[in-house]
Amino acid sequence: MEQQGGWGFFTNHTRVLLAVARDPDTRIRDVAAACRITDRTVQSILADLEQDGYVSRERVGRRTHYTLCPDGRPRHPAEARLSVAALLELFTHPTAKTKDAAAADAAPPEGNPSGPARPGGAHAEDTERRRAEAAVTGVPGPAAGNP
């Protein structure tokens, strides 16, 4: 699906860093395919990331193993107080759910219009998740008692 509007939330550097975080033994051509950029662009971005201390690489036989440097800080002053590891955790953590997945979980099962009884309901769970994300990112979430 093509993105409309000519801009996106993530830079190619972010996409490459996420790909390496998900699979440190990935090949450049696989990162390029996943990020929809050229192999040469991936090579250039990996060189940037290595030069600035976000990743290191080591040859293992014919392959390259990438190691993230979790103490690195984003370059923009607005995010500089966070570690790269904290930001990557938001996008690579296996239990993180999207709003669509949370909505699907909140939908009542077929044949039971009232759905399962949950203390606080799905809305409370979503609010708690947003508070936890706010603690990591520093972006204010809902106040306690104010979902």
Short mmCIF file of N, CA and C in Angstrom, two decimals:
data_model
loop_
_atom_site.label_atom_id
_atom_site.label_comp_id
_atom_site.label_asym_id
_atom_site.label_seq_id
_atom_site.Cartn_x
_atom_site.Cartn_y
_atom_site.Cartn_z
N MET A 1 0.84 -1.18 0.00
CA MET A 1 0.00 0.00 0.00
C MET A 1 0.89 1.24 0.00
N GLU A 2 0.70 2.12 -0.93
CA GLU A 2 1.50 3.34 -1.05
C GLU A 2 1.06 4.37 -0.02
N GLN A 3 2.03 5.06 0.54
CA GLN A 3 1.76 6.11 1.51
C GLN A 3 1.40 7.39 0.76
N GLN A 4 0.36 8.05 1.18
CA GLN A 4 -0.06 9.31 0.58
C GLN A 4 0.57 10.47 1.35
N GLY A 5 0.80 11.57 0.69
CA GLY A 5 1.24 12.78 1.38
C GLY A 5 2.72 13.09 1.28
N GLY A 6 3.57 12.17 0.84
CA GLY A 6 4.97 12.48 0.62
C GLY A 6 5.86 12.51 1.85
N TRP A 7 5.38 12.09 2.99
CA TRP A 7 6.24 12.03 4.16
C TRP A 7 5.90 10.77 4.95
N GLY A 8 6.80 10.39 5.86
CA GLY A 8 6.58 9.21 6.68
C GLY A 8 7.08 9.46 8.09
N PHE A 9 6.73 8.57 8.99
CA PHE A 9 7.15 8.73 10.38
C PHE A 9 8.60 8.34 10.61
N PHE A 10 9.11 7.39 9.83
CA PHE A 10 10.45 6.89 10.06
C PHE A 10 11.38 7.24 8.92
N THR A 11 12.63 7.53 9.26
CA THR A 11 13.64 7.75 8.23
C THR A 11 14.17 6.39 7.80
N ASN A 12 14.90 6.37 6.70
CA ASN A 12 15.54 5.13 6.27
C ASN A 12 16.55 4.64 7.31
N HIS A 13 17.21 5.57 8.00
CA HIS A 13 18.14 5.17 9.06
C HIS A 13 17.40 4.40 10.16
N THR A 14 16.22 4.88 10.53
CA THR A 14 15.43 4.18 11.55
C THR A 14 15.00 2.81 11.06
N ARG A 15 14.57 2.73 9.83
CA ARG A 15 14.13 1.44 9.28
C ARG A 15 15.28 0.43 9.26
N VAL A 16 16.46 0.87 8.85
CA VAL A 16 17.62 -0.03 8.81
C VAL A 16 18.00 -0.45 10.23
N LEU A 17 18.01 0.48 11.16
CA LEU A 17 18.35 0.15 12.54
C LEU A 17 17.35 -0.86 13.12
N LEU A 18 16.06 -0.70 12.84
CA LEU A 18 15.05 -1.66 13.30
C LEU A 18 15.27 -3.03 12.67
N ALA A 19 15.60 -3.07 11.39
CA ALA A 19 15.84 -4.35 10.72
C ALA A 19 17.02 -5.08 11.35
N VAL A 20 18.07 -4.36 11.67
CA VAL A 20 19.25 -4.96 12.30
C VAL A 20 18.91 -5.39 13.73
N ALA A 21 18.09 -4.61 14.42
CA ALA A 21 17.69 -4.97 15.78
C ALA A 21 16.89 -6.28 15.78
N ARG A 22 16.06 -6.46 14.76
CA ARG A 22 15.23 -7.67 14.68
C ARG A 22 16.05 -8.90 14.28
N ASP A 23 17.09 -8.70 13.46
CA ASP A 23 17.91 -9.83 13.00
C ASP A 23 19.35 -9.35 12.80
N PRO A 24 20.19 -9.51 13.82
CA PRO A 24 21.58 -9.03 13.74
C PRO A 24 22.42 -9.74 12.68
N ASP A 25 21.97 -10.87 12.18
CA ASP A 25 22.72 -11.59 11.15
C ASP A 25 22.13 -11.40 9.75
N THR A 26 21.27 -10.43 9.61
CA THR A 26 20.60 -10.20 8.34
C THR A 26 21.60 -9.77 7.26
N ARG A 27 21.22 -10.02 6.01
CA ARG A 27 22.06 -9.60 4.89
C ARG A 27 21.60 -8.23 4.39
N ILE A 28 22.52 -7.49 3.80
CA ILE A 28 22.20 -6.16 3.28
C ILE A 28 21.05 -6.23 2.28
N ARG A 29 21.05 -7.23 1.42
CA ARG A 29 19.98 -7.32 0.42
C ARG A 29 18.61 -7.56 1.07
N ASP A 30 18.60 -8.29 2.21
CA ASP A 30 17.34 -8.52 2.92
C ASP A 30 16.85 -7.25 3.61
N VAL A 31 17.77 -6.48 4.16
CA VAL A 31 17.41 -5.20 4.76
C VAL A 31 16.88 -4.26 3.68
N ALA A 32 17.55 -4.24 2.55
CA ALA A 32 17.12 -3.38 1.44
C ALA A 32 15.71 -3.74 0.99
N ALA A 33 15.44 -5.03 0.85
CA ALA A 33 14.11 -5.46 0.43
C ALA A 33 13.06 -5.09 1.48
N ALA A 34 13.38 -5.30 2.75
CA ALA A 34 12.42 -4.99 3.81
C ALA A 34 12.14 -3.50 3.91
N CYS A 35 13.17 -2.68 3.68
CA CYS A 35 13.04 -1.23 3.80
C CYS A 35 12.65 -0.56 2.49
N ARG A 36 12.65 -1.35 1.42
CA ARG A 36 12.32 -0.85 0.07
C ARG A 36 13.26 0.27 -0.37
N ILE A 37 14.56 0.01 -0.15
CA ILE A 37 15.61 0.90 -0.61
C ILE A 37 16.68 0.05 -1.28
N THR A 38 17.67 0.68 -1.89
CA THR A 38 18.69 -0.07 -2.60
C THR A 38 19.74 -0.64 -1.64
N ASP A 39 20.45 -1.65 -2.12
CA ASP A 39 21.54 -2.24 -1.34
C ASP A 39 22.58 -1.17 -0.99
N ARG A 40 22.90 -0.33 -1.97
CA ARG A 40 23.91 0.71 -1.77
C ARG A 40 23.46 1.70 -0.69
N THR A 41 22.18 2.03 -0.65
CA THR A 41 21.67 2.93 0.38
C THR A 41 21.80 2.29 1.76
N VAL A 42 21.50 1.00 1.85
CA VAL A 42 21.66 0.29 3.13
C VAL A 42 23.12 0.31 3.56
N GLN A 43 24.05 0.05 2.63
CA GLN A 43 25.48 0.09 2.96
C GLN A 43 25.88 1.46 3.51
N SER A 44 25.40 2.50 2.86
CA SER A 44 25.73 3.86 3.29
C SER A 44 25.14 4.15 4.68
N ILE A 45 23.89 3.74 4.90
CA ILE A 45 23.25 3.97 6.19
C ILE A 45 23.96 3.19 7.29
N LEU A 46 24.32 1.93 7.02
CA LEU A 46 25.04 1.15 8.02
C LEU A 46 26.39 1.78 8.34
N ALA A 47 27.05 2.35 7.34
CA ALA A 47 28.31 3.06 7.59
C ALA A 47 28.07 4.27 8.49
N ASP A 48 27.00 5.01 8.23
CA ASP A 48 26.64 6.16 9.09
C ASP A 48 26.39 5.70 10.53
N LEU A 49 25.58 4.65 10.67
CA LEU A 49 25.22 4.15 11.99
C LEU A 49 26.45 3.64 12.75
N GLU A 50 27.37 3.01 12.02
CA GLU A 50 28.59 2.52 12.65
C GLU A 50 29.49 3.69 13.05
N GLN A 51 29.64 4.65 12.16
CA GLN A 51 30.50 5.81 12.43
C GLN A 51 29.99 6.59 13.65
N ASP A 52 28.66 6.69 13.80
CA ASP A 52 28.10 7.45 14.92
C ASP A 52 27.90 6.61 16.18
N GLY A 53 28.31 5.34 16.14
CA GLY A 53 28.31 4.52 17.33
C GLY A 53 26.99 3.83 17.67
N TYR A 54 26.09 3.71 16.71
CA TYR A 54 24.82 3.03 16.95
C TYR A 54 24.91 1.51 16.74
N VAL A 55 25.79 1.10 15.84
CA VAL A 55 26.02 -0.33 15.59
C VAL A 55 27.51 -0.58 15.41
N SER A 56 27.88 -1.83 15.64
CA SER A 56 29.22 -2.26 15.25
C SER A 56 29.02 -3.52 14.43
N ARG A 57 30.00 -3.82 13.60
CA ARG A 57 29.87 -5.02 12.77
C ARG A 57 31.13 -5.85 12.84
N GLU A 58 30.92 -7.14 12.69
CA GLU A 58 32.02 -8.09 12.75
C GLU A 58 31.79 -9.16 11.69
N ARG A 59 32.83 -9.45 10.95
CA ARG A 59 32.74 -10.52 9.95
C ARG A 59 32.78 -11.86 10.66
N VAL A 60 31.85 -12.73 10.29
CA VAL A 60 31.81 -14.10 10.81
C VAL A 60 31.75 -15.00 9.57
N GLY A 61 32.92 -15.50 9.17
CA GLY A 61 32.98 -16.26 7.92
C GLY A 61 32.67 -15.33 6.75
N ARG A 62 31.69 -15.71 5.94
CA ARG A 62 31.30 -14.88 4.79
C ARG A 62 30.18 -13.90 5.13
N ARG A 63 29.69 -13.95 6.34
CA ARG A 63 28.56 -13.10 6.75
C ARG A 63 29.04 -11.97 7.66
N THR A 64 28.16 -11.05 7.93
CA THR A 64 28.44 -9.96 8.86
C THR A 64 27.43 -10.02 9.99
N HIS A 65 27.92 -9.93 11.22
CA HIS A 65 27.05 -9.88 12.39
C HIS A 65 27.07 -8.45 12.91
N TYR A 66 25.88 -7.89 13.12
CA TYR A 66 25.75 -6.52 13.61
C TYR A 66 25.40 -6.56 15.09
N THR A 67 26.00 -5.66 15.86
CA THR A 67 25.70 -5.54 17.28
C THR A 67 25.23 -4.11 17.53
N LEU A 68 24.07 -3.99 18.15
CA LEU A 68 23.56 -2.67 18.49
C LEU A 68 24.31 -2.14 19.70
N CYS A 69 24.52 -0.87 19.73
CA CYS A 69 25.14 -0.20 20.86
C CYS A 69 24.00 0.49 21.62
N PRO A 70 23.46 -0.18 22.64
CA PRO A 70 22.21 0.26 23.27
C PRO A 70 22.30 1.59 24.01
N ASP A 71 23.49 2.07 24.32
CA ASP A 71 23.61 3.33 25.05
C ASP A 71 23.62 4.55 24.14
N GLY A 72 23.56 4.33 22.83
CA GLY A 72 23.53 5.46 21.91
C GLY A 72 22.31 6.34 22.15
N ARG A 73 22.44 7.58 21.82
CA ARG A 73 21.35 8.55 22.00
C ARG A 73 20.91 9.10 20.65
N PRO A 74 19.61 9.35 20.48
CA PRO A 74 19.16 9.98 19.24
C PRO A 74 19.84 11.33 19.06
N ARG A 75 19.99 11.73 17.81
CA ARG A 75 20.73 12.96 17.52
C ARG A 75 19.92 14.22 17.78
N HIS A 76 18.59 14.14 17.67
CA HIS A 76 17.76 15.33 17.85
C HIS A 76 17.65 15.67 19.33
N PRO A 77 17.80 16.94 19.70
CA PRO A 77 17.76 17.32 21.11
C PRO A 77 16.46 16.93 21.83
N ALA A 78 15.35 16.87 21.11
CA ALA A 78 14.08 16.53 21.76
C ALA A 78 14.05 15.09 22.27
N GLU A 79 14.84 14.20 21.66
CA GLU A 79 14.87 12.80 22.09
C GLU A 79 16.19 12.41 22.73
N ALA A 80 17.11 13.34 22.88
CA ALA A 80 18.47 13.03 23.32
C ALA A 80 18.55 12.43 24.72
N ARG A 81 17.53 12.61 25.55
CA ARG A 81 17.59 12.05 26.90
C ARG A 81 17.25 10.57 26.92
N LEU A 82 16.72 10.04 25.81
CA LEU A 82 16.37 8.62 25.72
C LEU A 82 17.51 7.83 25.11
N SER A 83 17.60 6.57 25.47
CA SER A 83 18.57 5.70 24.81
C SER A 83 17.94 5.12 23.55
N VAL A 84 18.77 4.77 22.62
CA VAL A 84 18.28 4.12 21.41
C VAL A 84 17.60 2.80 21.78
N ALA A 85 18.13 2.12 22.79
CA ALA A 85 17.54 0.85 23.23
C ALA A 85 16.09 1.04 23.67
N ALA A 86 15.80 2.11 24.39
CA ALA A 86 14.43 2.36 24.84
C ALA A 86 13.50 2.61 23.66
N LEU A 87 13.98 3.33 22.67
CA LEU A 87 13.15 3.58 21.49
C LEU A 87 12.94 2.30 20.68
N LEU A 88 14.00 1.53 20.50
CA LEU A 88 13.88 0.28 19.75
C LEU A 88 12.94 -0.71 20.44
N GLU A 89 12.93 -0.69 21.76
CA GLU A 89 12.07 -1.59 22.52
C GLU A 89 10.60 -1.39 22.14
N LEU A 90 10.22 -0.16 21.86
CA LEU A 90 8.83 0.10 21.47
C LEU A 90 8.44 -0.61 20.18
N PHE A 91 9.41 -0.78 19.29
CA PHE A 91 9.10 -1.33 17.97
C PHE A 91 9.53 -2.77 17.77
N THR A 92 10.31 -3.30 18.68
CA THR A 92 10.78 -4.67 18.51
C THR A 92 10.30 -5.60 19.61
N HIS A 93 9.63 -5.07 20.62
CA HIS A 93 9.17 -5.90 21.74
C HIS A 93 8.06 -6.82 21.25
N PRO A 94 8.18 -8.13 21.49
CA PRO A 94 7.21 -9.08 20.93
C PRO A 94 5.81 -8.99 21.50
N THR A 95 5.61 -8.34 22.65
CA THR A 95 4.27 -8.27 23.21
C THR A 95 3.58 -6.96 22.91
N ALA A 96 4.25 -6.06 22.22
CA ALA A 96 3.62 -4.79 21.89
C ALA A 96 2.47 -5.03 20.93
N LYS A 97 1.35 -4.35 21.15
CA LYS A 97 0.18 -4.52 20.30
C LYS A 97 -0.15 -3.21 19.61
N THR A 98 -0.64 -3.32 18.41
CA THR A 98 -1.10 -2.15 17.69
C THR A 98 -2.51 -1.84 18.15
N LYS A 99 -3.01 -0.67 17.81
CA LYS A 99 -4.39 -0.33 18.15
C LYS A 99 -5.35 -1.31 17.50
N ASP A 100 -5.05 -1.74 16.26
CA ASP A 100 -5.92 -2.69 15.58
C ASP A 100 -5.98 -4.02 16.33
N ALA A 101 -4.83 -4.48 16.82
CA ALA A 101 -4.79 -5.74 17.56
C ALA A 101 -5.53 -5.58 18.89
N ALA A 102 -5.36 -4.42 19.54
CA ALA A 102 -6.06 -4.19 20.81
C ALA A 102 -7.56 -4.13 20.58
N ALA A 103 -7.98 -3.50 19.47
CA ALA A 103 -9.41 -3.43 19.16
C ALA A 103 -9.98 -4.82 18.89
N ALA A 104 -9.19 -5.66 18.20
CA ALA A 104 -9.64 -7.02 17.92
C ALA A 104 -9.78 -7.80 19.22
N ASP A 105 -8.86 -7.59 20.15
CA ASP A 105 -8.95 -8.26 21.45
C ASP A 105 -10.17 -7.79 22.23
N ALA A 106 -10.54 -6.51 22.06
CA ALA A 106 -11.65 -5.95 22.81
C ALA A 106 -13.00 -6.34 22.23
N ALA A 107 -13.02 -6.76 20.96
CA ALA A 107 -14.29 -7.12 20.31
C ALA A 107 -14.86 -8.37 20.96
N PRO A 108 -16.17 -8.41 21.18
CA PRO A 108 -16.77 -9.61 21.78
C PRO A 108 -16.69 -10.78 20.81
N PRO A 109 -16.51 -11.98 21.33
CA PRO A 109 -16.46 -13.14 20.45
C PRO A 109 -17.82 -13.39 19.81
N GLU A 110 -17.79 -14.07 18.66
CA GLU A 110 -19.04 -14.37 17.97
C GLU A 110 -19.94 -15.19 18.88
N GLY A 111 -21.24 -14.88 18.86
CA GLY A 111 -22.20 -15.63 19.65
C GLY A 111 -22.30 -15.14 21.09
N ASN A 112 -21.44 -14.22 21.51
CA ASN A 112 -21.49 -13.68 22.87
C ASN A 112 -21.37 -12.17 22.77
N PRO A 113 -22.50 -11.46 22.52
CA PRO A 113 -22.43 -10.02 22.27
C PRO A 113 -21.90 -9.22 23.45
N SER A 114 -22.00 -9.75 24.65
CA SER A 114 -21.51 -8.97 25.78
C SER A 114 -20.01 -9.16 25.98
N GLY A 115 -19.43 -10.24 25.43
CA GLY A 115 -17.99 -10.47 25.53
C GLY A 115 -17.60 -10.92 26.92
N PRO A 116 -16.35 -11.29 27.08
CA PRO A 116 -15.88 -11.74 28.38
C PRO A 116 -15.81 -10.58 29.36
N ALA A 117 -16.05 -10.86 30.60
CA ALA A 117 -15.97 -9.83 31.63
C ALA A 117 -14.50 -9.59 31.96
N ARG A 118 -14.09 -8.33 31.87
CA ARG A 118 -12.72 -7.95 32.20
C ARG A 118 -12.77 -6.84 33.23
N PRO A 119 -12.00 -6.96 34.29
CA PRO A 119 -11.97 -5.84 35.24
C PRO A 119 -11.42 -4.61 34.54
N GLY A 120 -12.16 -3.54 34.55
CA GLY A 120 -11.71 -2.29 33.94
C GLY A 120 -11.91 -2.25 32.44
N GLY A 121 -12.12 -3.39 31.79
CA GLY A 121 -12.39 -3.44 30.36
C GLY A 121 -11.16 -3.20 29.52
N ALA A 122 -11.33 -3.33 28.21
CA ALA A 122 -10.23 -3.16 27.27
C ALA A 122 -9.70 -1.73 27.28
N HIS A 123 -10.59 -0.77 27.55
CA HIS A 123 -10.17 0.62 27.57
C HIS A 123 -9.13 0.84 28.67
N ALA A 124 -9.35 0.23 29.82
CA ALA A 124 -8.39 0.37 30.92
C ALA A 124 -7.05 -0.25 30.56
N GLU A 125 -7.08 -1.40 29.87
CA GLU A 125 -5.83 -2.03 29.45
C GLU A 125 -5.08 -1.14 28.47
N ASP A 126 -5.80 -0.53 27.53
CA ASP A 126 -5.17 0.35 26.56
C ASP A 126 -4.58 1.57 27.26
N THR A 127 -5.30 2.09 28.24
CA THR A 127 -4.81 3.25 28.99
C THR A 127 -3.52 2.90 29.72
N GLU A 128 -3.46 1.72 30.34
CA GLU A 128 -2.25 1.30 31.04
C GLU A 128 -1.09 1.13 30.08
N ARG A 129 -1.35 0.57 28.89
CA ARG A 129 -0.31 0.41 27.89
C ARG A 129 0.23 1.77 27.47
N ARG A 130 -0.68 2.75 27.26
CA ARG A 130 -0.24 4.09 26.85
C ARG A 130 0.56 4.77 27.96
N ARG A 131 0.19 4.54 29.21
CA ARG A 131 0.98 5.10 30.32
C ARG A 131 2.38 4.50 30.35
N ALA A 132 2.48 3.20 30.12
CA ALA A 132 3.78 2.54 30.10
C ALA A 132 4.64 3.08 28.96
N GLU A 133 4.04 3.27 27.78
CA GLU A 133 4.79 3.83 26.65
C GLU A 133 5.24 5.24 26.96
N ALA A 134 4.39 6.02 27.64
CA ALA A 134 4.75 7.39 27.99
C ALA A 134 5.94 7.41 28.94
N ALA A 135 6.01 6.43 29.82
CA ALA A 135 7.14 6.35 30.75
C ALA A 135 8.44 6.11 30.00
N VAL A 136 8.38 5.35 28.91
CA VAL A 136 9.58 5.07 28.12
C VAL A 136 9.95 6.23 27.21
N THR A 137 8.93 6.79 26.55
CA THR A 137 9.22 7.83 25.56
C THR A 137 9.29 9.24 26.12
N GLY A 138 8.69 9.45 27.30
CA GLY A 138 8.66 10.79 27.87
C GLY A 138 7.54 11.63 27.31
N VAL A 139 6.73 11.09 26.39
CA VAL A 139 5.60 11.80 25.84
C VAL A 139 4.44 11.62 26.81
N PRO A 140 3.84 12.69 27.31
CA PRO A 140 2.79 12.55 28.31
C PRO A 140 1.64 11.67 27.79
N GLY A 141 1.23 10.75 28.64
CA GLY A 141 0.09 9.88 28.36
C GLY A 141 -1.08 10.34 29.18
N PRO A 142 -2.09 9.49 29.29
CA PRO A 142 -3.25 9.87 30.09
C PRO A 142 -2.88 9.93 31.56
N ALA A 143 -3.45 10.90 32.26
CA ALA A 143 -3.19 11.04 33.69
C ALA A 143 -3.88 9.91 34.44
N ALA A 144 -3.36 9.59 35.61
CA ALA A 144 -3.98 8.54 36.42
C ALA A 144 -5.41 8.92 36.73
N GLY A 145 -6.31 7.97 36.53
CA GLY A 145 -7.73 8.22 36.79
C GLY A 145 -8.40 9.01 35.70
N ASN A 146 -7.67 9.36 34.63
CA ASN A 146 -8.23 10.14 33.53
C ASN A 146 -7.89 9.48 32.22
N PRO A 147 -8.59 8.39 31.83
CA PRO A 147 -8.21 7.63 30.64
C PRO A 147 -8.33 8.37 29.36
#
